[in-house]
Tab-separated table of N, CA and C and ligand atoms in Angstrom:
chain	number	residue	atom	x	y	z
R	29	MET	N	-124.426	-62.376	-20.727
R	29	MET	CA	-125.014	-61.035	-20.722
R	29	MET	C	-125.420	-60.684	-19.286
R	30	ASN	N	-124.892	-59.595	-18.789
R	30	ASN	CA	-125.214	-59.210	-17.416
R	30	ASN	C	-125.846	-57.829	-17.422
R	31	ASP	N	-127.108	-57.788	-17.041
R	31	ASP	CA	-127.850	-56.534	-17.038
R	31	ASP	C	-127.902	-55.886	-15.670
R	32	CYS	N	-127.011	-56.298	-14.799
R	32	CYS	CA	-127.097	-55.839	-13.410
R	32	CYS	C	-126.511	-54.428	-13.260
R	33	LEU	N	-127.317	-53.546	-12.675
R	33	LEU	CA	-126.904	-52.151	-12.475
R	33	LEU	C	-125.606	-52.044	-11.665
R	34	PHE	N	-125.509	-52.795	-10.579
R	34	PHE	CA	-124.326	-52.641	-9.726
R	34	PHE	C	-123.096	-53.303	-10.344
R	35	CYS	N	-123.264	-54.344	-11.161
R	35	CYS	CA	-122.120	-54.862	-11.923
R	35	CYS	C	-121.624	-53.786	-12.885
R	36	LYS	N	-122.572	-53.037	-13.463
R	36	LYS	CA	-122.184	-51.986	-14.417
R	36	LYS	C	-121.455	-50.843	-13.716
R	37	ILE	N	-121.850	-50.512	-12.492
R	37	ILE	CA	-121.101	-49.502	-11.734
R	37	ILE	C	-119.715	-50.055	-11.393
R	38	SER	N	-119.667	-51.344	-11.038
R	38	SER	CA	-118.379	-51.951	-10.672
R	38	SER	C	-117.412	-51.971	-11.854
R	39	ASN	N	-117.932	-52.238	-13.071
R	39	ASN	CA	-116.999	-52.334	-14.214
R	39	ASN	C	-116.861	-51.003	-14.969
R	40	GLY	N	-117.512	-49.948	-14.466
R	40	GLY	CA	-117.329	-48.617	-15.041
R	40	GLY	C	-118.251	-48.289	-16.205
R	41	GLU	N	-119.133	-49.231	-16.567
R	41	GLU	CA	-120.092	-48.960	-17.659
R	41	GLU	C	-121.043	-47.836	-17.303
R	42	ILE	N	-121.390	-47.756	-16.013
R	42	ILE	CA	-122.246	-46.683	-15.490
R	42	ILE	C	-121.443	-46.009	-14.386
R	43	SER	N	-121.505	-44.672	-14.354
R	43	SER	CA	-120.697	-43.994	-13.347
R	43	SER	C	-121.399	-44.029	-11.996
R	44	GLY	N	-120.588	-44.110	-10.974
R	44	GLY	CA	-121.082	-44.060	-9.604
R	44	GLY	C	-120.222	-43.078	-8.840
R	45	ASP	N	-120.768	-42.555	-7.753
R	45	ASP	CA	-120.024	-41.616	-6.913
R	45	ASP	C	-119.205	-42.453	-5.912
R	46	ILE	N	-118.081	-42.965	-6.418
R	46	ILE	CA	-117.320	-43.990	-5.693
R	46	ILE	C	-116.500	-43.371	-4.561
R	47	VAL	N	-116.594	-43.987	-3.386
R	47	VAL	CA	-115.846	-43.481	-2.223
R	47	VAL	C	-114.759	-44.450	-1.766
R	48	TYR	N	-114.810	-45.699	-2.252
R	48	TYR	CA	-113.789	-46.694	-1.878
R	48	TYR	C	-113.787	-47.776	-2.941
R	49	GLU	N	-112.603	-48.253	-3.303
R	49	GLU	CA	-112.566	-49.444	-4.153
R	49	GLU	C	-111.340	-50.286	-3.893
R	50	SER	N	-111.530	-51.591	-4.012
R	50	SER	CA	-110.428	-52.550	-3.947
R	50	SER	C	-110.699	-53.572	-5.046
R	51	ASP	N	-109.863	-54.592	-5.115
R	51	ASP	CA	-110.070	-55.623	-6.141
R	51	ASP	C	-111.403	-56.341	-5.960
R	52	SER	N	-111.872	-56.408	-4.723
R	52	SER	CA	-113.050	-57.237	-4.442
R	52	SER	C	-114.288	-56.466	-4.013
R	53	VAL	N	-114.113	-55.226	-3.555
R	53	VAL	CA	-115.226	-54.464	-2.967
R	53	VAL	C	-115.226	-53.036	-3.507
R	54	LEU	N	-116.438	-52.487	-3.629
R	54	LEU	CA	-116.612	-51.110	-4.098
R	54	LEU	C	-117.626	-50.441	-3.174
R	55	ALA	N	-117.453	-49.147	-2.912
R	55	ALA	CA	-118.448	-48.403	-2.138
R	55	ALA	C	-118.733	-47.091	-2.852
R	56	PHE	N	-120.013	-46.733	-2.900
R	56	PHE	CA	-120.405	-45.491	-3.579
R	56	PHE	C	-121.603	-44.887	-2.867
R	57	ASN	N	-121.785	-43.577	-3.059
R	57	ASN	CA	-122.908	-42.894	-2.426
R	57	ASN	C	-124.215	-43.312	-3.076
R	58	ASP	N	-125.233	-43.528	-2.226
R	58	ASP	CA	-126.563	-43.879	-2.732
R	58	ASP	C	-127.129	-42.692	-3.513
R	59	ILE	N	-127.761	-42.987	-4.643
R	59	ILE	CA	-128.296	-41.944	-5.524
R	59	ILE	C	-129.507	-41.246	-4.888
R	60	ASN	N	-130.141	-41.899	-3.943
R	60	ASN	CA	-131.341	-41.355	-3.278
R	60	ASN	C	-131.152	-41.487	-1.764
R	61	PRO	N	-130.254	-40.650	-1.210
R	61	PRO	CA	-129.835	-40.860	0.187
R	61	PRO	C	-130.971	-40.697	1.188
R	62	GLN	N	-130.992	-41.602	2.147
R	62	GLN	CA	-132.014	-41.585	3.207
R	62	GLN	C	-131.470	-41.025	4.516
R	63	ALA	N	-130.241	-40.579	4.498
R	63	ALA	CA	-129.593	-39.996	5.676
R	63	ALA	C	-128.406	-39.183	5.155
R	64	PRO	N	-127.839	-38.271	5.983
R	64	PRO	CA	-126.695	-37.483	5.514
R	64	PRO	C	-125.561	-38.354	4.971
R	65	THR	N	-125.296	-39.472	5.629
R	65	THR	CA	-124.385	-40.475	5.058
R	65	THR	C	-125.227	-41.658	4.619
R	66	HIS	N	-125.166	-41.984	3.335
R	66	HIS	CA	-125.843	-43.192	2.833
R	66	HIS	C	-124.969	-43.759	1.718
R	67	VAL	N	-124.161	-44.723	2.125
R	67	VAL	CA	-123.188	-45.341	1.217
R	67	VAL	C	-123.592	-46.793	1.016
R	68	LEU	N	-123.410	-47.299	-0.191
R	68	LEU	CA	-123.652	-48.712	-0.485
R	68	LEU	C	-122.304	-49.398	-0.679
R	69	VAL	N	-122.113	-50.495	0.035
R	69	VAL	CA	-120.880	-51.283	-0.099
R	69	VAL	C	-121.257	-52.572	-0.816
R	70	ILE	N	-120.615	-52.833	-1.943
R	70	ILE	CA	-120.972	-54.013	-2.758
R	70	ILE	C	-119.725	-54.865	-3.034
R	71	PRO	N	-119.936	-56.159	-3.238
R	71	PRO	CA	-118.833	-56.976	-3.759
R	71	PRO	C	-118.761	-56.781	-5.275
R	72	ARG	N	-117.583	-56.851	-5.845
R	72	ARG	CA	-117.515	-56.797	-7.322
R	72	ARG	C	-118.151	-58.034	-7.932
R	73	LYS	N	-118.047	-59.142	-7.201
R	73	LYS	CA	-118.657	-60.401	-7.650
R	73	LYS	C	-120.177	-60.275	-7.599
R	74	HIS	N	-120.863	-60.725	-8.634
R	74	HIS	CA	-122.322	-60.664	-8.641
R	74	HIS	C	-122.905	-61.750	-7.745
R	75	ILE	N	-123.604	-61.301	-6.700
R	75	ILE	CA	-124.369	-62.197	-5.819
R	75	ILE	C	-125.741	-61.543	-5.713
R	76	ALA	N	-126.805	-62.230	-6.099
R	76	ALA	CA	-128.114	-61.578	-6.242
R	76	ALA	C	-128.725	-61.173	-4.903
R	77	THR	N	-128.766	-62.079	-3.962
R	77	THR	CA	-129.373	-61.784	-2.654
R	77	THR	C	-128.539	-62.452	-1.564
R	78	LEU	N	-128.866	-62.116	-0.334
R	78	LEU	CA	-128.161	-62.740	0.788
R	78	LEU	C	-128.377	-64.261	0.778
R	79	ASN	N	-129.504	-64.692	0.214
R	79	ASN	CA	-129.784	-66.140	0.124
R	79	ASN	C	-128.760	-66.873	-0.743
R	80	ASP	N	-128.098	-66.129	-1.615
R	80	ASP	CA	-127.187	-66.755	-2.577
R	80	ASP	C	-125.735	-66.797	-2.093
R	81	LEU	N	-125.504	-66.319	-0.855
R	81	LEU	CA	-124.145	-66.380	-0.312
R	81	LEU	C	-123.703	-67.826	-0.158
R	82	LYS	N	-122.436	-68.068	-0.454
R	82	LYS	CA	-121.866	-69.409	-0.271
R	82	LYS	C	-120.784	-69.300	0.807
R	83	SER	N	-120.404	-70.434	1.352
R	83	SER	CA	-119.418	-70.350	2.440
R	83	SER	C	-118.121	-69.728	1.939
R	84	GLU	N	-117.835	-69.861	0.633
R	84	GLU	CA	-116.612	-69.251	0.085
R	84	GLU	C	-116.682	-67.712	0.096
R	85	ASP	N	-117.882	-67.142	0.339
R	85	ASP	CA	-118.043	-65.687	0.353
R	85	ASP	C	-117.843	-65.078	1.743
R	86	ARG	N	-117.515	-65.915	2.723
R	86	ARG	CA	-117.383	-65.429	4.103
R	86	ARG	C	-116.433	-64.245	4.211
R	87	GLU	N	-115.265	-64.395	3.608
R	87	GLU	CA	-114.250	-63.352	3.738
R	87	GLU	C	-114.700	-62.068	3.055
R	88	LEU	N	-115.343	-62.236	1.904
R	88	LEU	CA	-115.836	-61.094	1.127
R	88	LEU	C	-116.856	-60.293	1.941
R	89	VAL	N	-117.784	-60.975	2.575
R	89	VAL	CA	-118.808	-60.294	3.371
R	89	VAL	C	-118.161	-59.634	4.592
R	90	GLY	N	-117.141	-60.264	5.137
R	90	GLY	CA	-116.395	-59.645	6.238
R	90	GLY	C	-115.704	-58.375	5.762
R	91	GLU	N	-115.100	-58.428	4.588
R	91	GLU	CA	-114.424	-57.247	4.046
R	91	GLU	C	-115.421	-56.105	3.834
R	92	MET	N	-116.621	-56.436	3.354
R	92	MET	CA	-117.647	-55.394	3.158
R	92	MET	C	-117.921	-54.673	4.471
R	93	HIS	N	-117.978	-55.414	5.563
R	93	HIS	CA	-118.241	-54.778	6.855
R	93	HIS	C	-117.044	-53.948	7.328
R	94	MET	N	-115.832	-54.410	7.042
R	94	MET	CA	-114.657	-53.621	7.411
R	94	MET	C	-114.620	-52.308	6.633
R	95	VAL	N	-115.045	-52.349	5.380
R	95	VAL	CA	-115.104	-51.124	4.566
R	95	VAL	C	-116.155	-50.182	5.152
R	96	ALA	N	-117.311	-50.718	5.547
R	96	ALA	CA	-118.352	-49.880	6.165
R	96	ALA	C	-117.809	-49.241	7.444
R	97	GLN	N	-117.088	-50.015	8.239
R	97	GLN	CA	-116.502	-49.484	9.480
R	97	GLN	C	-115.555	-48.317	9.175
R	98	GLN	N	-114.726	-48.502	8.147
R	98	GLN	CA	-113.755	-47.470	7.766
R	98	GLN	C	-114.455	-46.194	7.296
R	99	ILE	N	-115.460	-46.352	6.441
R	99	ILE	CA	-116.162	-45.168	5.906
R	99	ILE	C	-116.919	-44.464	7.035
R	100	ALA	N	-117.518	-45.226	7.938
R	100	ALA	CA	-118.200	-44.620	9.094
R	100	ALA	C	-117.209	-43.768	9.884
R	101	GLY	N	-116.002	-44.282	10.055
R	101	GLY	CA	-114.973	-43.516	10.766
R	101	GLY	C	-114.623	-42.234	10.032
R	102	GLU	N	-114.490	-42.324	8.713
R	102	GLU	CA	-114.158	-41.134	7.912
R	102	GLU	C	-115.256	-40.078	8.008
R	103	HIS	N	-116.482	-40.526	8.256
R	103	HIS	CA	-117.618	-39.591	8.378
R	103	HIS	C	-117.872	-39.209	9.842
R	104	ASN	N	-116.931	-39.550	10.722
R	104	ASN	CA	-117.046	-39.214	12.156
R	104	ASN	C	-118.299	-39.801	12.803
R	105	LEU	N	-118.662	-41.001	12.390
R	105	LEU	CA	-119.880	-41.632	12.901
R	105	LEU	C	-119.585	-42.721	13.933
R	106	SER	N	-118.302	-43.043	14.138
R	106	SER	CA	-117.972	-44.205	14.967
R	106	SER	C	-118.554	-44.083	16.367
R	107	GLU	N	-118.446	-42.905	16.963
R	107	GLU	CA	-118.942	-42.723	18.334
R	107	GLU	C	-120.428	-42.445	18.361
R	108	SER	N	-120.897	-41.577	17.472
R	108	SER	CA	-122.323	-41.184	17.506
R	108	SER	C	-123.222	-42.342	17.085
R	109	GLY	N	-122.752	-43.130	16.117
R	109	GLY	CA	-123.491	-44.320	15.712
R	109	GLY	C	-123.952	-44.278	14.265
R	110	TYR	N	-124.215	-45.432	13.762
R	110	TYR	CA	-124.633	-45.601	12.366
R	110	TYR	C	-125.296	-46.957	12.238
R	111	ARG	N	-125.870	-47.215	11.082
R	111	ARG	CA	-126.552	-48.494	10.859
R	111	ARG	C	-126.059	-49.126	9.568
R	112	THR	N	-125.930	-50.453	9.575
R	112	THR	CA	-125.644	-51.204	8.350
R	112	THR	C	-126.802	-52.172	8.121
R	113	VAL	N	-127.250	-52.263	6.874
R	113	VAL	CA	-128.435	-53.063	6.544
R	113	VAL	C	-128.251	-53.768	5.206
R	114	PHE	N	-128.627	-55.042	5.173
R	114	PHE	CA	-128.850	-55.750	3.916
R	114	PHE	C	-130.358	-55.966	3.801
R	115	ASN	N	-130.969	-55.561	2.721
R	115	ASN	CA	-132.361	-55.931	2.455
R	115	ASN	C	-132.349	-57.185	1.589
R	116	CYS	N	-133.178	-58.152	1.961
R	116	CYS	CA	-133.220	-59.403	1.190
R	116	CYS	C	-134.621	-59.669	0.677
R	117	ASN	N	-134.749	-59.581	-0.634
R	117	ASN	CA	-136.011	-59.904	-1.336
R	117	ASN	C	-137.132	-58.899	-1.045
R	118	ASP	N	-138.300	-59.178	-1.595
R	118	ASP	CA	-139.353	-58.166	-1.716
R	118	ASP	C	-139.864	-57.609	-0.391
R	119	ALA	N	-140.111	-58.475	0.586
R	119	ALA	CA	-140.713	-57.996	1.836
R	119	ALA	C	-139.802	-57.008	2.555
R	120	ALA	N	-138.522	-57.103	2.306
R	120	ALA	CA	-137.569	-56.168	2.927
R	120	ALA	C	-137.314	-54.956	2.041
R	121	GLY	N	-137.877	-54.964	0.829
R	121	GLY	CA	-137.730	-53.814	-0.055
R	121	GLY	C	-136.506	-53.850	-0.948
R	122	GLN	N	-135.919	-55.040	-1.156
R	122	GLN	CA	-134.755	-55.101	-2.058
R	122	GLN	C	-135.191	-54.780	-3.479
R	123	THR	N	-134.520	-53.816	-4.093
R	123	THR	CA	-134.860	-53.409	-5.461
R	123	THR	C	-133.732	-53.678	-6.448
R	124	VAL	N	-132.505	-53.771	-5.948
R	124	VAL	CA	-131.362	-54.075	-6.819
R	124	VAL	C	-130.833	-55.441	-6.396
R	125	PHE	N	-130.840	-56.371	-7.339
R	125	PHE	CA	-130.533	-57.759	-6.993
R	125	PHE	C	-129.058	-58.088	-7.236
R	126	HIS	N	-128.246	-57.326	-6.532
R	126	HIS	CA	-126.797	-57.522	-6.393
R	126	HIS	C	-126.550	-57.043	-4.970
R	127	ILE	N	-126.126	-57.934	-4.079
R	127	ILE	CA	-126.124	-57.568	-2.668
R	127	ILE	C	-125.352	-56.275	-2.419
R	128	HIS	N	-125.882	-55.517	-1.466
R	128	HIS	CA	-125.270	-54.245	-1.096
R	128	HIS	C	-125.544	-54.006	0.371
R	129	LEU	N	-124.525	-53.572	1.062
R	129	LEU	CA	-124.636	-53.233	2.478
R	129	LEU	C	-124.868	-51.723	2.556
R	130	HIS	N	-126.048	-51.337	3.066
R	130	HIS	CA	-126.332	-49.908	3.268
R	130	HIS	C	-125.587	-49.456	4.526
R	131	LEU	N	-124.900	-48.339	4.431
R	131	LEU	CA	-124.311	-47.672	5.596
R	131	LEU	C	-125.041	-46.332	5.738
R	132	LEU	N	-125.776	-46.195	6.840
R	132	LEU	CA	-126.603	-45.004	7.061
R	132	LEU	C	-126.172	-44.318	8.353
R	133	GLY	N	-126.065	-42.999	8.322
R	133	GLY	CA	-125.710	-42.282	9.542
R	133	GLY	C	-125.810	-40.790	9.346
R	134	GLY	N	-125.569	-40.073	10.445
R	134	GLY	CA	-125.603	-38.617	10.387
R	134	GLY	C	-126.916	-38.046	10.872
R	135	ARG	N	-127.830	-38.923	11.272
R	135	ARG	CA	-129.068	-38.479	11.916
R	135	ARG	C	-129.511	-39.600	12.849
R	136	ASN	N	-130.501	-39.319	13.700
R	136	ASN	CA	-131.038	-40.376	14.557
R	136	ASN	C	-131.903	-41.293	13.701
R	137	LEU	N	-131.658	-42.588	13.816
R	137	LEU	CA	-132.360	-43.577	12.994
R	137	LEU	C	-133.376	-44.303	13.872
R	138	ASP	N	-134.610	-44.332	13.420
R	138	ASP	CA	-135.667	-44.972	14.220
R	138	ASP	C	-135.488	-46.486	14.276
R	139	TRP	N	-135.960	-47.052	15.376
R	139	TRP	CA	-136.004	-48.498	15.508
R	139	TRP	C	-137.327	-48.892	16.138
R	140	PRO	N	-138.061	-49.901	15.674
R	140	PRO	CA	-137.715	-50.699	14.512
R	140	PRO	C	-137.920	-49.914	13.211
R	141	PRO	N	-137.216	-50.338	12.143
R	141	PRO	CA	-137.410	-49.702	10.843
R	141	PRO	C	-138.800	-50.018	10.316
R	142	GLY	N	-139.275	-49.250	9.369
R	142	GLY	CA	-140.651	-49.413	8.862
R	142	GLY	C	-140.847	-50.712	8.129
E	211	LIG	P1	-132.390	-51.847	-1.910
E	211	LIG	O1	-133.777	-51.269	-1.818
E	211	LIG	O2	-131.883	-52.374	-0.590
E	211	LIG	O3	-132.256	-52.853	-3.036
E	211	LIG	O4	-131.448	-50.630	-2.220
E	211	LIG	C1	-131.120	-50.213	-3.504
E	211	LIG	C2	-130.489	-48.862	-3.352
E	211	LIG	O5	-129.788	-48.560	-4.543
E	211	LIG	C3	-131.493	-47.736	-3.120
E	211	LIG	O6	-131.196	-47.083	-1.893
E	211	LIG	C4	-131.293	-46.827	-4.337
E	211	LIG	O7	-131.428	-45.466	-4.025
E	211	LIG	C5	-129.880	-47.179	-4.758
E	211	LIG	N1	-129.560	-46.951	-6.155
E	211	LIG	C6	-130.297	-47.281	-7.238
E	211	LIG	N2	-129.665	-46.937	-8.366
E	211	LIG	C7	-128.479	-46.376	-7.975
E	211	LIG	C8	-127.367	-45.806	-8.679
E	211	LIG	N3	-127.342	-45.746	-10.019
E	211	LIG	N4	-126.341	-45.310	-7.968
E	211	LIG	C9	-126.375	-45.340	-6.614
E	211	LIG	N5	-127.376	-45.885	-5.900
E	211	LIG	C10	-128.418	-46.380	-6.571
E	212	LIG	ZN1	-124.391	-57.623	-10.292
Protein backbone atom coordinates (compact mmCIF):
# COMPACT_ATOMS: atom_id res chain seq x y z
CA MET A 1 0.00 0.00 0.00
CA ASN A 2 1.55 3.28 -1.07
CA ASP A 3 -0.04 6.47 0.20
CA CYS A 4 2.54 8.75 -1.34
CA LEU A 5 1.14 11.81 -3.12
CA PHE A 6 3.93 12.00 -5.70
CA CYS A 7 3.74 8.26 -6.46
CA LYS A 8 0.05 8.86 -7.15
CA ILE A 9 0.86 11.72 -9.54
CA SER A 10 3.47 9.50 -11.20
CA ASN A 11 1.02 6.61 -11.73
CA GLY A 12 -1.87 8.89 -12.77
CA GLU A 13 -4.08 8.26 -9.72
CA ILE A 14 -3.94 12.01 -9.02
CA SER A 15 -3.63 14.51 -11.83
CA GLY A 16 -0.64 16.78 -12.05
CA ASP A 17 0.20 19.63 -14.40
CA ILE A 18 2.89 17.55 -16.10
CA VAL A 19 5.53 19.32 -18.18
CA TYR A 20 7.94 16.41 -18.83
CA GLU A 21 7.89 12.65 -18.48
CA SER A 22 10.13 9.70 -19.22
CA ASP A 23 10.23 6.12 -17.98
CA SER A 24 12.19 7.19 -14.91
CA VAL A 25 11.48 10.89 -14.28
CA LEU A 26 8.44 13.17 -14.17
CA ALA A 27 8.20 16.96 -13.90
CA PHE A 28 5.10 18.99 -13.05
CA ASN A 29 4.20 22.51 -12.00
CA ASP A 30 4.11 23.14 -8.25
CA ILE A 31 0.53 23.60 -7.01
CA ASN A 32 1.62 26.56 -4.85
CA PRO A 33 4.28 28.30 -6.95
CA GLN A 34 6.87 30.43 -5.18
CA ALA A 35 8.19 31.98 -8.39
CA PRO A 36 6.92 32.47 -11.98
CA THR A 37 8.59 29.15 -12.81
CA HIS A 38 8.24 26.55 -10.06
CA VAL A 39 8.52 23.01 -11.36
CA LEU A 40 9.09 19.84 -9.33
CA VAL A 41 11.24 17.11 -10.88
CA ILE A 42 10.71 13.69 -9.29
CA PRO A 43 11.90 10.14 -9.89
CA ARG A 44 9.10 7.67 -10.59
CA LYS A 45 10.83 5.40 -8.08
CA HIS A 46 9.76 6.15 -4.50
CA ILE A 47 12.68 7.54 -2.49
CA ALA A 48 11.54 9.27 0.72
CA THR A 49 14.38 11.72 1.37
CA LEU A 50 17.84 12.54 0.10
CA ASN A 51 19.12 10.43 3.02
CA ASP A 52 17.62 7.36 1.35
CA LEU A 53 19.57 7.69 -1.91
CA LYS A 54 21.65 4.65 -2.78
CA SER A 55 24.66 4.55 -5.05
CA GLU A 56 22.46 2.81 -7.65
CA ASP A 57 20.41 6.06 -7.81
CA ARG A 58 23.34 8.14 -9.11
CA GLU A 59 22.19 8.11 -12.71
CA LEU A 60 18.58 8.84 -11.75
CA VAL A 61 19.56 11.92 -9.74
CA GLY A 62 21.75 13.05 -12.63
CA GLU A 63 18.82 12.66 -15.02
CA MET A 64 16.64 14.78 -12.69
CA HIS A 65 19.17 17.59 -12.99
CA MET A 66 19.35 17.26 -16.78
CA VAL A 67 15.55 17.56 -16.91
CA ALA A 68 15.72 20.69 -14.72
CA GLN A 69 18.35 22.13 -17.07
CA GLN A 70 16.12 21.43 -20.08
CA ILE A 71 12.99 22.96 -18.52
CA ALA A 72 14.98 26.03 -17.40
CA GLY A 73 16.05 26.45 -21.03
CA GLU A 74 12.46 26.14 -22.25
CA HIS A 75 11.52 28.92 -19.81
CA ASN A 76 14.38 31.14 -21.08
CA LEU A 77 16.07 31.03 -17.67
CA SER A 78 19.46 29.63 -18.71
CA GLU A 79 21.17 33.02 -18.95
CA SER A 80 19.20 35.01 -16.37
CA GLY A 81 19.48 32.24 -13.79
CA TYR A 82 17.42 29.87 -11.72
CA ARG A 83 17.69 27.75 -8.60
CA THR A 84 17.39 24.01 -7.95
CA VAL A 85 16.71 22.80 -4.40
CA PHE A 86 16.14 19.56 -2.54
CA ASN A 87 14.67 20.03 0.94
CA CYS A 88 15.60 17.20 3.29
CA ASN A 89 13.55 16.53 6.42
CA ASP A 90 11.83 18.91 8.81
CA ALA A 91 14.41 21.64 9.41
CA ALA A 92 14.58 22.27 5.67
CA GLY A 93 10.79 22.27 5.35
CA GLN A 94 10.29 18.98 3.49
CA THR A 95 6.56 18.25 3.46
CA VAL A 96 6.28 15.56 0.77
CA PHE A 97 8.40 12.52 1.51
CA HIS A 98 9.18 11.50 -2.06
CA ILE A 99 12.27 13.35 -3.24
CA HIS A 100 11.67 16.25 -5.58
CA LEU A 101 14.01 18.77 -7.12
CA HIS A 102 12.48 22.27 -7.03
CA LEU A 103 13.26 24.36 -10.11
CA LEU A 104 12.60 28.03 -9.33
CA GLY A 105 13.08 31.02 -11.61
CA GLY A 106 11.61 34.05 -13.29
CA ARG A 107 12.35 36.45 -10.46
CA ASN A 108 15.35 37.45 -8.34
CA LEU A 109 15.83 34.83 -5.63
CA ASP A 110 17.24 35.92 -2.28
CA TRP A 111 20.31 34.32 -0.79
CA PRO A 112 20.61 32.89 1.79
CA PRO A 113 17.12 31.34 1.70
CA GLY A 114 14.99 31.73 4.84
P1 LIG B 1 8.77 20.39 0.04
O1 LIG B 1 8.34 21.42 1.05
O2 LIG B 1 10.20 20.57 -0.42
O3 LIG B 1 8.48 18.97 0.50
O4 LIG B 1 7.92 20.68 -1.24
C1 LIG B 1 6.68 20.10 -1.50
C2 LIG B 1 6.08 20.88 -2.63
O5 LIG B 1 5.04 20.11 -3.20
C3 LIG B 1 5.49 22.22 -2.21
O6 LIG B 1 6.12 23.27 -2.93
C4 LIG B 1 4.00 22.07 -2.55
O7 LIG B 1 3.44 23.27 -3.02
C5 LIG B 1 4.04 21.00 -3.63
N1 LIG B 1 2.83 20.22 -3.78
C6 LIG B 1 2.07 19.66 -2.81
N2 LIG B 1 1.04 19.00 -3.34
C7 LIG B 1 1.16 19.13 -4.70
C8 LIG B 1 0.39 18.67 -5.82
N3 LIG B 1 -0.71 17.92 -5.65
N4 LIG B 1 0.79 19.01 -7.06
C9 LIG B 1 1.88 19.79 -7.23
N5 LIG B 1 2.66 20.22 -6.22
C10 LIG B 1 2.29 19.91 -4.98
ZN1 LIG C 1 6.41 8.19 -3.57
